[in-house]
Short mmCIF file of C-alpha atoms and ligand atoms in Angstrom, two decimals:
data_model
loop_
_atom_site.label_atom_id
_atom_site.label_comp_id
_atom_site.label_asym_id
_atom_site.label_seq_id
_atom_site.Cartn_x
_atom_site.Cartn_y
_atom_site.Cartn_z
CA MET A 185 30.30 34.03 16.38
CA ALA A 186 27.46 35.47 16.95
CA ALA A 187 25.64 33.42 13.82
CA ILE A 188 27.21 30.25 15.75
CA VAL A 189 25.36 31.32 18.49
CA GLU A 190 22.45 32.57 17.15
CA HIS A 191 21.52 28.92 15.38
CA SER A 192 22.76 26.98 18.62
CA LYS A 193 19.78 29.32 20.50
CA LEU A 194 16.84 27.17 20.99
CA ALA A 195 13.82 28.83 19.22
CA LEU A 196 11.95 28.48 23.00
CA HIS A 197 14.23 30.72 24.04
CA GLY A 198 14.09 33.21 21.41
CA GLY A 199 16.95 31.56 18.69
CA LYS A 200 16.07 31.25 14.78
CA PRO A 201 13.68 28.23 14.62
CA VAL A 202 14.87 25.54 12.42
CA ARG A 203 11.31 25.38 10.54
CA THR A 204 9.09 28.10 9.62
CA SER A 205 6.62 26.53 7.17
CA PRO A 206 4.41 24.39 7.82
CA PHE A 207 4.46 20.58 6.49
CA PRO A 208 2.71 19.58 3.52
CA GLU A 209 -0.23 17.67 4.12
CA CYS A 210 -0.75 14.38 2.48
CA ASN A 211 -3.57 13.77 0.04
CA THR A 212 -3.11 10.50 -1.75
CA ILE A 213 -6.68 10.99 -3.70
CA GLY A 214 -6.05 12.03 -7.58
CA ALA A 215 -7.46 11.68 -10.69
CA GLU A 216 -7.91 8.05 -10.71
CA GLU A 217 -10.10 7.74 -8.03
CA LYS A 218 -12.33 10.69 -8.80
CA ARG A 219 -12.26 8.64 -12.52
CA ALA A 220 -13.67 5.92 -10.38
CA VAL A 221 -16.05 7.49 -8.31
CA ASN A 222 -17.34 8.57 -11.69
CA GLU A 223 -18.04 5.42 -13.22
CA VAL A 224 -20.01 4.67 -10.29
CA MET A 225 -21.77 7.10 -10.02
CA ASP A 226 -22.81 6.75 -13.78
CA THR A 227 -24.15 3.30 -13.50
CA GLY A 228 -26.52 4.58 -10.14
CA VAL A 229 -25.86 1.36 -8.30
CA LEU A 230 -23.64 2.88 -4.84
CA SER A 231 -23.96 -0.51 -3.75
CA ALA A 232 -25.27 -3.52 -4.90
CA TYR A 233 -25.49 -6.17 -1.73
CA VAL A 234 -28.84 -7.87 -1.31
CA GLY A 235 -30.12 -10.08 1.69
CA VAL A 236 -30.46 -13.19 -0.37
CA TRP A 237 -28.24 -16.00 -1.27
CA GLY A 238 -26.59 -15.53 -4.62
CA ASP A 239 -24.06 -13.60 -6.28
CA TYR A 240 -25.36 -10.31 -4.93
CA PHE A 241 -24.64 -11.71 -1.34
CA ASP A 242 -21.39 -10.64 -1.71
CA GLY A 243 -21.87 -7.33 -3.11
CA GLY A 244 -21.39 -5.97 -6.53
CA PRO A 245 -18.05 -5.94 -9.34
CA ARG A 246 -15.92 -3.48 -7.53
CA VAL A 247 -16.34 -4.78 -3.80
CA ARG A 248 -15.73 -8.24 -5.22
CA GLN A 249 -13.11 -6.84 -7.46
CA LEU A 250 -11.15 -5.37 -4.38
CA GLU A 251 -11.46 -8.48 -2.66
CA LYS A 252 -9.71 -10.22 -5.39
CA GLU A 253 -6.74 -7.94 -5.53
CA TRP A 254 -5.87 -7.60 -1.97
CA ALA A 255 -6.21 -11.17 -1.37
CA ALA A 256 -3.68 -11.79 -4.33
CA SER A 257 -1.45 -8.36 -2.85
CA CYS A 258 -0.76 -10.62 0.26
CA GLY A 259 -1.59 -14.05 -1.13
CA SER A 260 -4.23 -14.86 1.05
CA ARG A 261 -6.86 -17.19 0.17
CA HIS A 262 -9.81 -15.16 0.49
CA ALA A 263 -10.54 -11.30 1.35
CA VAL A 264 -13.53 -9.86 2.90
CA ALA A 265 -14.47 -6.14 2.54
CA PHE A 266 -15.95 -4.33 5.30
CA ASN A 267 -16.84 -0.69 6.24
CA SER A 268 -14.38 -0.38 8.81
CA ASN A 269 -11.55 -2.20 9.94
CA THR A 270 -13.90 -1.96 13.38
CA SER A 271 -16.38 -4.12 11.80
CA GLY A 272 -13.92 -6.23 10.45
CA LEU A 273 -12.55 -7.01 14.12
CA PHE A 274 -15.87 -7.44 15.65
CA ALA A 275 -16.78 -10.15 12.60
CA ALA A 276 -13.56 -11.42 13.18
CA CYS A 277 -14.73 -12.51 17.12
CA GLY A 278 -17.74 -13.90 15.56
CA ALA A 279 -16.35 -15.79 13.26
CA LEU A 280 -13.95 -17.41 15.08
CA GLY A 281 -17.27 -18.43 17.36
CA VAL A 282 -15.93 -15.95 20.31
CA GLY A 283 -18.96 -15.77 22.95
CA PRO A 284 -19.53 -14.99 26.88
CA ASP A 285 -17.30 -17.04 29.19
CA ASP A 286 -14.63 -16.10 26.97
CA GLU A 287 -11.61 -14.56 27.04
CA VAL A 288 -9.30 -12.66 24.34
CA ILE A 289 -6.39 -11.45 25.16
CA VAL A 290 -4.94 -8.44 23.13
CA SER A 291 -2.66 -5.22 23.57
CA PRO A 292 -3.44 -2.06 25.83
CA TYR A 293 -1.57 0.17 23.56
CA THR A 294 -3.51 -0.27 20.90
CA MET A 295 -6.42 2.25 18.92
CA SER A 296 -9.35 1.20 21.02
CA ALA A 297 -11.36 -0.72 19.08
CA SER A 298 -9.12 -3.81 18.84
CA ALA A 299 -10.12 -4.56 22.34
CA VAL A 300 -13.22 -3.81 22.15
CA ALA A 301 -13.73 -6.01 19.78
CA PRO A 302 -14.25 -9.84 21.85
CA LEU A 303 -16.33 -7.46 23.99
CA VAL A 304 -19.88 -6.47 21.73
CA TYR A 305 -19.34 -10.52 22.05
CA GLY A 306 -19.71 -10.94 25.85
CA ALA A 307 -16.16 -12.05 26.01
CA THR A 308 -13.19 -10.31 28.41
CA PRO A 309 -10.70 -8.74 26.94
CA VAL A 310 -7.57 -9.75 29.18
CA PHE A 311 -4.13 -7.30 29.05
CA ALA A 312 -1.08 -8.34 28.44
CA ASP A 313 2.00 -6.17 28.22
CA ILE A 314 3.90 -4.93 24.93
CA ASP A 315 7.65 -5.42 23.88
CA PRO A 316 9.30 -2.34 24.82
CA ASP A 317 11.23 -2.54 21.34
CA THR A 318 8.50 -3.18 18.69
CA TYR A 319 5.41 -1.97 21.22
CA CYS A 320 3.09 -5.01 20.31
CA LEU A 321 2.13 -7.69 22.55
CA SER A 322 5.27 -9.18 24.20
CA PRO A 323 5.04 -13.21 24.10
CA ALA A 324 6.07 -13.67 27.36
CA SER A 325 3.35 -11.48 29.22
CA ILE A 326 0.78 -13.50 27.05
CA ARG A 327 1.91 -16.63 28.50
CA GLU A 328 1.36 -14.78 31.71
CA ARG A 329 -2.16 -14.64 30.80
CA ILE A 330 -3.26 -17.09 29.22
CA SER A 331 -6.16 -19.18 31.29
CA PRO A 332 -8.44 -21.60 30.70
CA ARG A 333 -11.18 -19.47 29.51
CA THR A 334 -8.68 -17.91 26.62
CA LYS A 335 -9.97 -18.59 23.54
CA ALA A 336 -8.07 -16.26 21.35
CA ILE A 337 -4.97 -13.65 20.85
CA LEU A 338 -5.85 -10.41 19.03
CA ALA A 339 -2.41 -8.59 18.33
CA VAL A 340 -1.83 -5.87 16.46
CA ASP A 341 0.73 -4.51 14.33
CA ILE A 342 1.14 -1.27 15.86
CA PHE A 343 2.81 1.56 14.17
CA GLY A 344 3.35 -0.69 11.42
CA HIS A 345 5.62 -3.38 12.95
CA PRO A 346 4.85 -6.82 12.94
CA ALA A 347 4.20 -8.05 16.28
CA GLU A 348 6.08 -11.76 17.12
CA TRP A 349 4.11 -14.17 15.67
CA ASN A 350 6.19 -17.35 15.22
CA GLU A 351 5.83 -17.00 18.50
CA ILE A 352 2.04 -16.18 19.13
CA ARG A 353 1.35 -18.70 16.43
CA ALA A 354 3.34 -21.23 18.90
CA ILE A 355 1.68 -20.06 21.64
CA ALA A 356 -1.72 -20.55 20.45
CA LYS A 357 -1.12 -23.96 19.14
CA GLU A 358 0.37 -25.10 22.31
CA HIS A 359 -2.99 -23.89 23.61
CA GLY A 360 -5.59 -24.71 21.04
CA LEU A 361 -6.29 -20.73 20.78
CA ARG A 362 -7.13 -18.74 18.12
CA THR A 363 -5.54 -15.77 16.46
CA ILE A 364 -7.18 -11.97 15.10
CA GLU A 365 -4.05 -10.11 13.56
CA ASP A 366 -5.06 -6.27 13.46
CA ALA A 367 -2.83 -5.19 10.83
CA ALA A 368 -4.90 -2.08 10.77
CA GLN A 369 -1.19 -0.03 10.60
CA ILE A 370 0.51 -2.30 8.49
CA PRO A 371 -0.88 -2.75 4.91
CA GLY A 372 2.16 -3.97 2.37
CA GLY A 373 4.54 -4.70 5.74
CA SER A 374 6.16 -8.24 6.33
CA TYR A 375 7.25 -10.54 9.05
CA LYS A 376 9.64 -13.19 7.57
CA GLY A 377 8.88 -13.96 4.58
CA LYS A 378 4.91 -13.23 4.98
CA ALA A 379 3.13 -11.17 4.45
CA ALA A 380 1.01 -8.89 7.53
CA GLY A 381 -2.37 -9.62 7.87
CA THR A 382 -1.67 -13.17 6.75
CA LEU A 383 -0.07 -13.97 9.94
CA GLY A 384 -3.04 -14.99 12.50
CA ASP A 385 -6.29 -17.26 11.73
CA ILE A 386 -8.10 -13.66 10.44
CA GLY A 387 -6.08 -10.70 9.80
CA VAL A 388 -8.35 -7.15 9.25
CA PHE A 389 -7.26 -4.29 7.66
CA SER A 390 -8.07 -0.53 7.73
CA LEU A 391 -9.31 2.00 4.97
CA ASN A 392 -9.85 4.73 7.23
CA TYR A 393 -8.41 8.23 6.15
CA HIS A 394 -5.44 8.45 8.36
CA LYS A 395 -4.29 5.19 7.06
CA THR A 396 -1.70 4.84 4.24
CA ILE A 397 -3.90 3.95 1.48
CA HIS A 398 -7.59 5.22 2.40
CA CYS A 399 -11.36 5.36 0.52
CA GLY A 400 -12.83 6.96 3.72
CA GLU A 401 -13.62 4.86 5.99
CA GLY A 402 -12.85 0.84 5.02
CA GLY A 403 -11.54 -2.64 6.17
CA VAL A 404 -10.43 -5.74 4.75
CA ALA A 405 -10.34 -8.80 6.08
CA VAL A 406 -8.42 -11.76 5.24
CA THR A 407 -8.00 -15.69 5.50
CA ASP A 408 -6.82 -18.58 4.14
CA ASP A 409 -9.91 -20.76 6.00
CA ASP A 410 -13.70 -21.64 3.98
CA ASP A 411 -15.80 -21.72 6.59
CA LEU A 412 -13.92 -18.36 8.33
CA ALA A 413 -14.26 -16.37 5.13
CA LEU A 414 -17.95 -17.70 4.79
CA ARG A 415 -18.63 -16.74 8.39
CA LEU A 416 -16.84 -13.46 7.52
CA ARG A 417 -19.53 -12.63 4.90
CA MET A 418 -22.21 -13.74 6.75
CA ILE A 419 -21.66 -11.58 9.54
CA ARG A 420 -20.84 -8.21 7.29
CA ASN A 421 -24.55 -8.81 5.31
CA HIS A 422 -27.65 -10.21 7.67
CA GLY A 423 -25.74 -13.55 7.69
CA GLU A 424 -28.74 -15.21 9.92
CA VAL A 425 -31.46 -14.90 6.64
CA VAL A 426 -29.12 -16.89 4.13
CA ALA A 427 -27.80 -19.79 6.85
CA ARG A 428 -30.19 -22.78 5.30
CA ALA A 429 -29.33 -21.74 1.86
CA ALA A 430 -25.59 -21.20 2.80
CA GLY A 431 -25.79 -24.85 3.95
CA ASP A 432 -23.65 -26.07 6.93
CA GLU A 433 -25.58 -26.03 9.73
CA ARG A 434 -22.17 -25.19 11.80
CA HIS A 435 -22.55 -21.70 10.75
CA HIS A 436 -27.06 -21.32 11.81
CA ASP A 437 -24.99 -19.57 15.04
CA ILE A 438 -24.71 -16.58 12.80
CA ILE A 439 -25.90 -13.41 13.55
CA GLY A 440 -25.19 -10.56 10.59
CA PHE A 441 -24.75 -6.67 10.77
CA ASN A 442 -24.23 -4.05 7.58
CA TYR A 443 -20.63 -4.29 7.84
CA ARG A 444 -20.71 -3.15 4.25
CA MET A 445 -18.50 -1.34 2.14
CA THR A 446 -20.27 0.29 -0.58
CA GLU A 447 -19.10 0.45 -4.41
CA LEU A 448 -18.07 4.31 -4.17
CA GLN A 449 -15.64 3.14 -1.16
CA ALA A 450 -13.86 0.43 -3.28
CA ALA A 451 -13.94 1.94 -6.35
CA ILE A 452 -11.20 4.28 -4.53
CA ALA A 453 -9.81 1.43 -2.66
CA ASN A 454 -9.00 -0.11 -5.77
CA GLU A 455 -7.30 2.79 -7.17
CA GLN A 456 -5.24 3.22 -3.27
CA LEU A 457 -4.12 -0.43 -3.31
CA LYS A 458 -2.34 0.07 -6.52
CA LYS A 459 0.24 3.18 -4.96
CA LEU A 460 0.58 1.28 -1.96
CA GLU A 461 4.01 0.16 -2.90
CA SER A 462 5.14 3.50 -4.25
CA LEU A 463 3.70 4.97 -1.13
CA THR A 464 5.28 2.77 1.59
CA ALA A 465 8.21 2.86 -0.15
CA LEU A 466 8.87 6.42 0.54
CA ARG A 467 8.09 6.11 4.19
CA ILE A 468 10.26 3.94 4.60
CA GLU A 469 13.16 6.05 3.38
CA HIS A 470 12.19 8.87 5.28
CA ALA A 471 12.20 6.88 8.28
CA ASN A 472 15.41 4.90 7.91
CA THR A 473 16.30 9.13 7.53
CA LEU A 474 15.46 9.65 11.26
CA ARG A 475 16.66 6.35 12.51
CA GLU A 476 19.99 6.69 11.15
CA ARG A 477 20.32 10.40 13.08
CA TRP A 478 18.12 10.24 15.99
CA SER A 479 20.25 7.03 16.86
CA LYS A 480 23.47 9.08 17.23
CA ILE A 481 21.47 10.85 19.75
CA PRO A 482 22.42 9.59 23.44
CA GLY A 483 18.97 9.58 25.26
CA LEU A 484 16.94 8.80 22.27
CA LYS A 485 16.22 4.94 21.06
CA PRO A 486 14.49 5.69 17.33
CA ALA A 487 12.27 2.83 15.99
CA HIS A 488 13.30 -0.36 16.13
CA VAL A 489 13.05 -3.17 12.94
CA GLN A 490 13.58 -6.34 14.06
CA ALA A 491 14.97 -9.56 11.27
CA GLU A 492 13.21 -10.25 8.70
CA CYS A 493 10.42 -7.66 9.31
CA ARG A 494 8.94 -4.94 6.72
CA HIS A 495 7.91 -1.79 9.20
CA VAL A 496 5.96 0.11 6.88
CA PHE A 497 5.94 3.36 9.40
CA TYR A 498 2.41 4.13 9.87
CA VAL A 499 4.06 6.13 12.33
CA PHE A 500 7.25 7.24 13.09
CA ALA A 501 7.79 6.24 17.11
CA THR A 502 10.74 7.25 19.21
CA GLN A 503 11.65 6.00 22.83
CA TYR A 504 12.90 9.20 25.13
CA ASP A 505 15.34 8.46 28.52
CA GLU A 506 14.99 11.81 30.62
CA SER A 507 17.59 9.89 33.25
CA VAL A 508 20.04 10.63 29.63
CA MET A 509 18.49 13.62 28.66
CA GLY A 510 18.31 15.22 31.89
CA VAL A 511 14.86 16.93 31.83
CA PRO A 512 11.28 15.16 31.24
CA ARG A 513 9.71 14.55 27.59
CA ALA A 514 7.60 17.01 27.44
CA ARG A 515 9.75 19.84 28.50
CA PHE A 516 11.89 18.46 25.28
CA LEU A 517 8.92 17.72 22.73
CA GLU A 518 7.75 21.53 23.86
CA ALA A 519 11.12 22.89 22.17
CA VAL A 520 11.21 20.70 19.80
CA ARG A 521 7.75 22.10 18.93
CA ALA A 522 9.00 25.23 19.40
CA GLU A 523 12.09 24.48 16.31
CA GLY A 524 8.24 23.95 14.14
CA VAL A 525 8.44 20.53 14.11
CA PRO A 526 5.00 19.22 16.24
CA LEU A 527 5.68 15.57 17.40
CA VAL A 528 3.63 14.10 19.77
CA PRO A 529 3.77 13.12 23.20
CA ALA A 530 3.01 9.47 24.00
CA TYR A 531 -0.01 7.20 22.37
CA VAL A 532 -3.33 6.40 23.78
CA GLU A 533 -3.73 5.80 27.03
CA PRO A 534 -3.38 2.57 28.00
CA LEU A 535 -6.87 1.09 27.67
CA TYR A 536 -7.32 -0.59 30.52
CA LEU A 537 -7.32 2.76 32.41
CA GLN A 538 -10.04 3.77 30.55
CA PRO A 539 -13.59 4.46 32.07
CA LEU A 540 -14.83 1.12 30.50
CA TYR A 541 -12.52 -0.70 32.39
CA GLN A 542 -11.83 0.95 35.43
CA LYS A 543 -15.38 0.93 36.06
CA ARG A 544 -16.41 -2.45 34.52
CA LEU A 545 -19.30 -1.08 32.40
CA SER A 546 -20.14 -4.03 30.75
CA PRO A 547 -21.22 -7.53 31.96
CA ALA A 548 -18.05 -9.77 30.61
CA LEU A 549 -15.98 -7.00 32.67
CA ARG A 550 -18.06 -7.07 35.69
CA ASN A 551 -18.12 -11.18 35.28
CA ALA A 552 -14.46 -11.63 33.99
CA ALA A 553 -12.62 -13.91 36.37
CA ALA A 554 -10.93 -12.75 39.67
CA ASN A 555 -7.69 -12.64 38.29
CA VAL A 556 -8.69 -10.48 35.39
CA SER A 557 -6.49 -7.12 36.21
CA TYR A 558 -7.39 -3.71 34.90
CA ALA A 559 -5.61 -2.20 37.76
CA LYS A 560 -2.72 0.66 37.26
CA GLY A 561 0.35 -0.95 37.38
CA SER A 562 -0.68 -4.08 35.72
CA CYS A 563 1.24 -3.74 32.48
CA PRO A 564 4.12 -1.49 33.69
CA VAL A 565 6.20 -1.47 30.56
CA THR A 566 3.19 -0.30 29.03
CA GLU A 567 3.24 2.64 31.30
CA ASP A 568 6.38 3.46 31.32
CA MET A 569 6.17 3.73 27.62
CA HIS A 570 3.15 5.73 27.64
CA TYR A 571 3.80 8.24 30.48
CA GLN A 572 7.64 8.49 30.23
CA ARG A 573 9.04 7.28 27.60
CA LEU A 574 7.62 7.46 23.82
CA PHE A 575 6.85 10.16 21.54
CA TYR A 576 5.84 9.59 17.57
CA THR A 577 5.28 11.40 14.52
CA PRO A 578 3.37 11.05 11.27
CA LEU A 579 5.78 13.57 9.48
CA VAL A 580 7.26 10.42 7.49
CA HIS A 581 4.45 10.38 4.76
CA ALA A 582 5.04 10.68 1.19
CA ALA A 583 4.14 14.14 0.35
CA LEU A 584 7.74 14.92 2.33
CA SER A 585 10.63 15.77 0.67
CA ALA A 586 14.18 14.73 1.83
CA GLN A 587 14.05 18.69 2.70
CA ASP A 588 11.15 17.93 4.94
CA MET A 589 13.24 15.26 6.07
CA ASP A 590 16.09 17.19 6.89
CA ASP A 591 14.18 19.58 9.52
CA VAL A 592 12.94 16.94 11.59
CA ALA A 593 15.86 15.32 11.72
CA ARG A 594 17.63 18.45 12.71
CA ALA A 595 15.20 19.88 14.58
CA VAL A 596 15.22 17.44 17.08
CA GLU A 597 19.12 17.02 16.86
CA LYS A 598 19.49 20.53 17.60
CA VAL A 599 17.10 20.42 21.26
CA ALA A 600 19.11 17.52 22.10
CA ASP A 601 22.51 19.47 21.62
CA ASN A 602 21.17 22.26 23.41
CA VAL A 603 19.25 20.15 25.90
CA GLY A 604 21.44 21.80 28.85
CA GLN A 605 19.60 25.28 28.03
CA LEU A 606 16.64 23.71 28.94
CA ALA A 607 17.15 22.61 32.80
C1 PLP B 799 -7.72 2.83 12.97
C2 PLP B 799 -7.03 1.76 13.46
C3 PLP B 799 -8.39 0.91 13.54
C4 PLP B 799 -9.87 0.96 13.62
O1 PLP B 799 -10.02 1.15 11.84
P1 PLP B 799 -11.33 1.88 11.77
O2 PLP B 799 -10.87 2.05 10.27
O3 PLP B 799 -11.19 2.93 11.77
O4 PLP B 799 -12.41 0.92 12.21
C5 PLP B 799 -8.29 -0.66 14.67
N1 PLP B 799 -6.73 -0.47 14.94
C6 PLP B 799 -5.77 -0.10 14.63
C7 PLP B 799 -4.54 -0.34 15.38
C8 PLP B 799 -5.81 1.06 13.94
O5 PLP B 799 -4.85 1.94 13.93
#
């Protein structure tokens, strides 16, 4: 009897924690990446771009190989490597001709770069609300935010689940809008038989350190459109200097940057891409353990997967219902943390509530149309998820074992079973 009581006594109150050792870190960099980097080092050519029209305008052999392999991996016509997803999103806005007086509909629940991309071209980000099941942009809310100034929709496949792309594309077609897919968190994912990244006019992946596969910093944009691919390449590498040589007057408006990925990054990324599928399969397996076990807990709604979608679980998000549990989210998570399992309350602050938007510290924000609002309450689902309901964990990565996953699942089960002790 005593043992059972001890087992169910929450660690927060001095009981035995479910987990006492730290979880393993995920390091996917191995001998293959080291060898690939050393081969580049031996050539001495760490980056091979030149700002002259010709072969090396598009970088060296490893960058070009990465683009070829990446395009093949998601069945797109073109891939263009960048030094980050952020650069890729900026270039996507430039390639599509986003400019002053335009509005771009964006998500408030994402990494900040996906909303800032229109701003750097003088366009106004207009926040639509998210869907409470997938946390991606809600098509109904997108419709409400369309105005005569709307130029594009920039939708994010957040946490590794694709947005509702058939509807987003239908809205775009109806209103003559362009679409950008922020695919930073979804390499290897899919939507109704189509690879993630290929669902908008341009899709952009991230290869930063935190993503499933990485090369330190990096990004890859994909598109099926020859003109857009050329514009992306021009924006990546000082395109104005090759405007005449590139041939087509429609591209004379390009202002280029240095958004170039080096040969070193590309060498690593080529090796990482080969590992993507096995790393992703493990994440999905781990996520399915949490989905199965936490869906049995009243008051929790673990990550949902829409029909015909492949969710790749960049992180594992769960919804918490205080009215069922009887204690606030923060109190519940504190108790789970005491059991040795750190879960993260909420994701990023809804972007429109950040000082940049609240104080309108950019011309495109000051000159926004009267109906564009960054007020608290303007995306109620996002705010409810952020302030009350959502928590997530990155503990679905490939370095974790089934035993580790059992601990993650069990810590939450234990606190939920004994939630009365938190009252
Ligand atoms: C990581 C991330 C970015 C930015 O990627 P970088 O490669 O670091 O520029 C953008 N959007 C989302 C949704 C991300 O997760």
